[in-house]
Amino acid sequence: MTQPILQVRNLTTRFRTDRGVVTAVDRVSFDVAPGETLAIVGESGSGKSVTALSILGLIPRPAGSIDEGEILFDGKDLLKLDAPGMRAIRGNRIAMIFQEPMSSLNPALTIGKQIAEPIRLHRGLPWKTALGMATELLGQVQIPEPASRLGAYPHQFSGGMRQRAMIAMALACRPQLIIADEPTTALDVTVQAQILDLLQDLARRTGTALILITHDLGVVARYADRVAVMYGGRLVEMASAEALYRAPRHPYTRGLMACVPRLDGDTSQPLVPIEGQPPDLTALGPGCAFRPRCPLAQARCATVRPALQDAAGPKGDSRHLNACHLQEIA
Ligand code: SF4
């Protein structure tokens, strides 16, 4: 099996708020292999974006802290790096793409400068070479007449073009891992599909691992190799996309699937929203975080936190993990 480029182990990230301590990510573990697309899905507040920020070393301190775990990137624990060490990796070997490119692009700098600068800095190449590579990257992300666009400012690009420019920036230093957090949510459906197709195609061709954070199960079905489902800061199910869609096991995943229109266009089944509210992360009890909303909850669900395990038990092949006491009926 290919050695994972990223191994997250028992990651626990907390924030101190006026209302108490929020455990936003609670003992989360997963791997990502080179060339693989892992989707992390869940409602807002499920911990998926905080997981990304933890990997990127962008948890705001002192309110937030990573209290436990390891984030092994290419075998090295990112949590043991100092700030300059992390800066050398972020934007270079690990790139990120956020939902709103205007918050990541500098409005006062040309697109060409913003793509070429990290190439010059991280790869130590002369400015002229870096600008040549920026032109090439804009061409790869299908921006027409790329050479003439180098001098444009972000506000002169459309939303879709800005997101393409962000992808070009992300690819500039040939990262081994790209983390894309809701990268196309603000765009219309056609542009969304074009950009995700492009991102995945470029990632596959270069063997780059991709973590796609989304609440959109349509995006997951189309692009993910594997899926990690988060609820209340915890990982509740993880499987190949194919297995998850064919036979979701966790009651929350089943609820999510029932909430979205069928991907095959079949409208004969009614949509069933999940009743109740996402959990208050300052007041999670000792048991299962999904218990107040779970139609299958039992007495032990209130007191014992279900372990993430394969339905076949500890000796199973660990390919379809589920954190529910009702493994046998799930
Ligand atoms: Fe529902 Fe209990 Fe399973 Fe949690 S552990 S999902 S409450 S059945």
Coordinates of C-alpha atoms and ligand atoms in Angstrom, one line a residue:
M1 CA 0.0 0.0 0.0
T2 CA 1.2 3.5 -0.8
Q3 CA 2.7 5.3 2.2
P4 CA 0.2 8.1 3.2
I5 CA 1.5 11.6 2.8
L6 CA -0.6 12.8 5.7
Q7 CA -1.4 10.8 8.9
V8 CA -3.6 12.6 11.5
R9 CA -3.7 10.8 14.8
N10 CA -6.1 11.6 17.7
L11 CA -6.2 15.3 16.8
T12 CA -8.0 17.3 19.5
T13 CA -8.4 21.1 19.1
R14 CA -10.2 23.2 21.6
F15 CA -11.3 26.9 21.9
R16 CA -11.9 28.8 25.1
T17 CA -15.0 30.9 24.7
D18 CA -17.2 33.0 27.0
R19 CA -19.6 30.1 27.2
G20 CA -17.0 27.5 28.1
V21 CA -14.4 25.2 26.4
V22 CA -15.4 24.0 22.9
T23 CA -13.9 20.8 21.8
A24 CA -14.1 21.5 18.1
V25 CA -12.1 18.5 16.9
D26 CA -12.2 15.5 19.2
R27 CA -9.7 12.6 18.8
V28 CA -9.9 12.6 15.0
S29 CA -7.6 10.2 13.0
F30 CA -7.3 9.6 9.3
D31 CA -4.7 9.2 6.5
V32 CA -4.5 10.6 3.0
A33 CA -2.4 8.9 0.3
P34 CA -0.6 10.6 -2.6
G35 CA -3.1 11.2 -5.5
E36 CA -6.1 10.5 -3.3
T37 CA -9.1 12.7 -2.8
L38 CA -10.5 12.5 0.7
A39 CA -13.7 14.4 1.3
I40 CA -14.5 15.6 4.8
V41 CA -18.2 16.2 5.2
G42 CA -20.6 17.4 7.9
E43 CA -22.9 20.2 8.9
S44 CA -21.4 23.6 9.8
G45 CA -19.8 23.3 13.2
S46 CA -19.0 19.7 12.7
G47 CA -15.3 20.4 13.0
K48 CA -14.3 19.9 9.4
S49 CA -12.8 23.4 8.8
V50 CA -11.1 23.4 12.2
T51 CA -9.5 20.1 11.2
A52 CA -8.1 21.8 8.1
L53 CA -6.9 24.9 10.1
S54 CA -5.2 22.5 12.6
I55 CA -3.3 20.8 9.8
L56 CA -2.3 24.2 8.3
G57 CA -1.1 25.5 11.7
L58 CA -3.7 28.3 11.5
I59 CA -5.6 27.9 14.8
P60 CA -5.9 31.3 16.4
R61 CA -4.1 31.5 19.7
P62 CA -4.4 31.9 22.6
A63 CA -8.2 31.2 22.3
G64 CA -7.5 28.0 20.4
S65 CA -5.1 25.2 21.0
I66 CA -4.3 21.8 19.7
D67 CA -4.3 19.8 22.9
E68 CA -3.6 16.3 21.7
G69 CA -2.5 14.2 18.8
E70 CA 0.0 14.2 15.9
I71 CA -0.2 15.5 12.3
L72 CA 2.4 13.5 10.4
F73 CA 3.2 15.1 7.0
D74 CA 5.6 13.0 5.0
G75 CA 6.5 11.3 8.3
K76 CA 7.3 14.5 10.3
D77 CA 5.0 15.8 13.0
L78 CA 3.8 19.3 12.0
L79 CA 2.8 20.0 15.6
K80 CA 6.5 19.9 16.6
L81 CA 7.6 22.6 14.1
D82 CA 8.2 26.2 15.1
A83 CA 6.5 29.1 13.3
P84 CA 9.3 29.5 10.6
G85 CA 9.3 25.7 10.0
M86 CA 5.5 25.7 9.5
R87 CA 5.6 28.8 7.2
A88 CA 8.2 26.9 5.0
I89 CA 5.6 24.1 4.5
R90 CA 2.4 26.1 4.3
G91 CA 1.8 27.4 0.8
N92 CA 4.7 25.4 -0.4
R93 CA 4.4 21.6 0.3
I94 CA 0.9 22.0 1.6
A95 CA -1.3 24.5 -0.3
M96 CA -4.8 25.7 0.5
I97 CA -7.8 27.0 -1.4
F98 CA -10.5 28.7 0.6
Q99 CA -14.2 29.5 -0.3
E100 CA -13.8 33.2 -0.9
P101 CA -10.7 34.0 -3.1
M102 CA -11.0 37.7 -2.4
S103 CA -10.1 37.0 1.3
S104 CA -7.0 35.1 0.2
L105 CA -5.9 37.2 -2.8
N106 CA -4.2 40.6 -2.1
P107 CA -6.3 43.2 -3.9
A108 CA -3.3 45.5 -4.3
L109 CA -1.1 43.1 -6.1
T110 CA -1.4 41.8 -9.7
I111 CA -2.4 38.1 -10.2
G112 CA 1.0 37.5 -11.9
K113 CA 2.9 38.8 -8.9
Q114 CA 0.8 36.7 -6.4
I115 CA 1.5 33.5 -8.3
A116 CA 5.1 34.2 -9.1
E117 CA 6.2 35.4 -5.7
P118 CA 5.8 32.1 -3.8
I119 CA 7.6 30.3 -6.7
R120 CA 10.5 32.8 -6.3
L121 CA 10.5 32.6 -2.6
H122 CA 10.0 28.8 -2.0
R123 CA 11.8 27.5 -5.0
G124 CA 14.6 30.1 -5.2
L125 CA 14.0 30.8 -8.9
P126 CA 14.7 34.1 -10.7
W127 CA 11.8 36.5 -11.1
K128 CA 11.7 36.1 -14.9
T129 CA 11.5 32.3 -14.6
A130 CA 8.8 32.6 -11.9
L131 CA 6.7 34.8 -14.1
G132 CA 7.1 32.4 -17.0
M133 CA 5.8 29.6 -14.7
A134 CA 2.9 31.8 -13.5
T135 CA 1.9 32.3 -17.2
E136 CA 2.0 28.5 -17.7
L137 CA 0.0 27.9 -14.6
L138 CA -2.7 30.4 -15.6
G139 CA -2.9 28.5 -18.9
Q140 CA -3.2 25.2 -17.1
V141 CA -6.2 26.5 -15.1
Q142 CA -7.7 27.5 -18.4
I143 CA -7.5 31.3 -18.1
P144 CA -7.5 32.6 -21.7
E145 CA -4.5 34.6 -22.9
P146 CA -2.6 34.0 -19.7
A147 CA 0.4 36.2 -20.6
S148 CA -1.8 39.2 -20.9
R149 CA -3.6 38.5 -17.6
L150 CA -0.5 38.5 -15.5
G151 CA -0.9 42.3 -14.9
A152 CA -4.6 42.1 -14.0
Y153 CA -5.7 42.8 -10.4
P154 CA -8.1 40.4 -8.6
H155 CA -11.1 42.8 -8.9
Q156 CA -10.6 42.6 -12.7
F157 CA -11.3 38.8 -12.7
S158 CA -14.8 37.2 -12.4
G159 CA -15.5 35.0 -9.3
G160 CA -14.7 31.8 -11.3
M161 CA -11.5 33.3 -12.7
R162 CA -10.4 34.3 -9.2
Q163 CA -10.9 30.8 -8.0
R164 CA -8.9 29.5 -11.0
A165 CA -6.2 31.9 -10.1
M166 CA -6.3 30.5 -6.5
I167 CA -5.8 27.0 -7.9
A168 CA -2.9 28.3 -9.9
M169 CA -1.4 29.8 -6.8
A170 CA -2.0 26.6 -4.9
L171 CA -0.2 24.6 -7.6
A172 CA 2.7 27.0 -8.0
C173 CA 5.0 25.2 -5.6
R174 CA 4.0 21.7 -6.7
P175 CA 2.5 20.9 -3.3
Q176 CA 2.2 17.3 -2.1
L177 CA -1.1 18.1 -0.4
I178 CA -3.9 20.6 -1.2
I179 CA -6.6 21.4 1.3
A180 CA -9.7 22.9 -0.4
D181 CA -12.3 24.2 2.1
E182 CA -15.7 24.7 0.3
P183 CA -13.7 25.9 -2.7
T184 CA -16.6 26.5 -5.0
T185 CA -19.6 27.1 -2.8
A186 CA -19.9 30.8 -3.8
L187 CA -20.0 29.9 -7.5
D188 CA -22.8 28.8 -9.8
V189 CA -23.2 25.1 -10.5
T190 CA -21.6 25.0 -13.9
V191 CA -18.5 27.0 -12.9
Q192 CA -18.3 24.8 -9.7
A193 CA -18.1 21.6 -11.8
Q194 CA -15.5 23.1 -14.2
I195 CA -13.3 24.2 -11.3
L196 CA -13.6 20.9 -9.3
D197 CA -12.9 18.9 -12.5
L198 CA -9.9 21.0 -13.1
L199 CA -8.6 20.8 -9.6
Q200 CA -9.0 17.0 -9.4
D201 CA -7.5 16.5 -12.9
L202 CA -4.4 18.6 -12.0
A203 CA -4.1 16.9 -8.6
R204 CA -4.3 13.4 -10.1
R205 CA -1.8 14.2 -12.9
T206 CA 0.7 15.5 -10.4
G207 CA 0.1 12.8 -7.7
T208 CA -1.0 15.5 -5.2
A209 CA -3.3 14.4 -2.4
L210 CA -6.4 16.5 -2.0
I211 CA -8.6 17.1 1.0
L212 CA -11.9 18.4 -0.1
I213 CA -14.0 19.9 2.7
T214 CA -17.6 20.3 1.8
H215 CA -21.2 20.0 3.0
D216 CA -22.3 19.1 -0.5
L217 CA -22.8 15.4 -0.9
G218 CA -23.2 15.8 -4.7
V219 CA -19.6 17.1 -4.8
V220 CA -18.5 14.2 -2.6
A221 CA -20.1 11.6 -4.9
R222 CA -18.5 13.0 -7.9
Y223 CA -15.0 13.7 -6.7
A224 CA -14.1 11.8 -3.5
D225 CA -12.2 8.5 -3.4
R226 CA -12.8 8.2 0.3
V227 CA -15.2 10.1 2.7
A228 CA -14.8 11.0 6.3
V229 CA -18.1 12.1 8.0
M230 CA -17.8 14.4 11.0
Y231 CA -20.4 15.2 13.6
G232 CA -19.9 17.2 16.8
G233 CA -16.2 17.4 16.2
R234 CA -15.9 13.6 15.9
L235 CA -15.3 11.3 13.0
V236 CA -18.4 9.1 12.9
E237 CA -18.0 7.2 9.6
M238 CA -15.2 6.7 7.1
A239 CA -15.3 4.6 3.9
S240 CA -14.7 4.6 0.2
A241 CA -17.1 7.0 -1.5
E242 CA -18.6 4.0 -3.3
A243 CA -19.2 2.0 -0.1
L244 CA -20.6 5.1 1.7
Y245 CA -23.2 5.8 -0.9
R246 CA -24.1 2.1 -1.4
A247 CA -24.5 1.3 2.2
P248 CA -24.1 4.2 4.7
R249 CA -23.8 2.8 8.3
H250 CA -24.0 5.6 10.8
P251 CA -27.5 6.9 11.5
Y252 CA -26.2 10.5 11.0
T253 CA -24.8 9.6 7.5
R254 CA -28.0 7.9 6.7
G255 CA -29.8 11.1 7.8
L256 CA -27.6 13.2 5.6
M257 CA -28.2 11.0 2.6
A258 CA -31.9 11.2 3.2
C259 CA -31.7 15.1 3.2
V260 CA -30.3 15.5 -0.2
P261 CA -32.0 15.0 -3.6
R262 CA -31.0 11.7 -5.1
L263 CA -27.9 11.9 -7.3
D264 CA -29.5 9.7 -10.0
G265 CA -32.4 12.2 -10.2
D266 CA -34.9 9.7 -8.7
T267 CA -37.5 11.9 -7.0
S268 CA -39.8 9.1 -5.9
Q269 CA -38.3 9.1 -2.4
P270 CA -39.3 12.1 -0.2
L271 CA -36.5 14.2 1.4
V272 CA -36.4 13.7 5.1
P273 CA -34.5 16.5 7.1
I274 CA -32.7 15.4 10.2
E275 CA -34.7 16.6 13.2
G276 CA -33.1 18.7 16.0
Q277 CA -30.1 21.0 16.1
P278 CA -26.4 20.4 15.9
P279 CA -24.9 19.7 19.4
D280 CA -23.7 22.3 21.8
L281 CA -20.0 21.6 21.8
T282 CA -19.5 23.1 25.3
A283 CA -21.9 20.6 26.8
L284 CA -21.4 17.2 25.1
G285 CA -22.0 14.4 27.6
P286 CA -20.0 11.2 27.9
G287 CA -21.9 9.3 25.3
C288 CA -22.7 9.6 21.5
A289 CA -22.8 13.2 20.3
F290 CA -25.7 12.3 17.9
R291 CA -27.9 10.8 20.6
P292 CA -30.4 13.6 20.9
R293 CA -31.2 13.4 17.2
C294 CA -30.8 9.7 16.7
P295 CA -33.9 7.6 16.0
L296 CA -32.1 4.5 17.1
A297 CA -30.7 5.7 20.4
Q298 CA -30.5 3.3 23.3
A299 CA -29.7 3.7 27.0
R300 CA -25.9 3.1 26.6
C301 CA -25.7 5.7 23.9
A302 CA -26.1 8.4 26.7
T303 CA -23.1 7.1 28.8
V304 CA -20.6 5.3 26.5
R305 CA -18.9 7.0 23.6
P306 CA -19.0 4.6 20.6
A307 CA -15.6 3.7 19.2
L308 CA -14.8 4.2 15.5
Q309 CA -14.5 0.6 14.3
D310 CA -15.1 -1.6 11.3
A311 CA -18.5 -3.3 11.4
A312 CA -16.7 -6.6 11.1
G313 CA -15.1 -5.9 14.5
P314 CA -11.5 -5.2 15.5
K315 CA -10.2 -7.9 13.2
G316 CA -12.1 -6.4 10.2
D317 CA -10.2 -4.8 7.3
S318 CA -10.9 -1.3 8.7
R319 CA -12.1 -0.1 5.3
H320 CA -15.5 1.0 6.4
L321 CA -15.4 2.5 9.9
N322 CA -18.5 3.5 11.9
A323 CA -18.8 5.0 15.4
C324 CA -22.1 3.6 16.5
H325 CA -23.1 1.1 19.2
L326 CA -25.4 -0.6 16.7
Q327 CA -22.8 -1.9 14.4
E328 CA -24.7 -5.1 13.9
I329 CA -27.9 -3.5 12.5
A330 CA -26.2 -0.6 10.9
Ligands
SF4_1 FE1 -27.5 6.5 17.5 FE2 -26.5 5.3 19.7 FE3 -25.5 4.9 17.3 FE4 -25.2 7.2 18.5 S1 -24.4 5.2 19.2 S2 -25.7 6.9 16.4 S3 -27.2 7.4 19.5 S4 -27.5 4.3 17.9

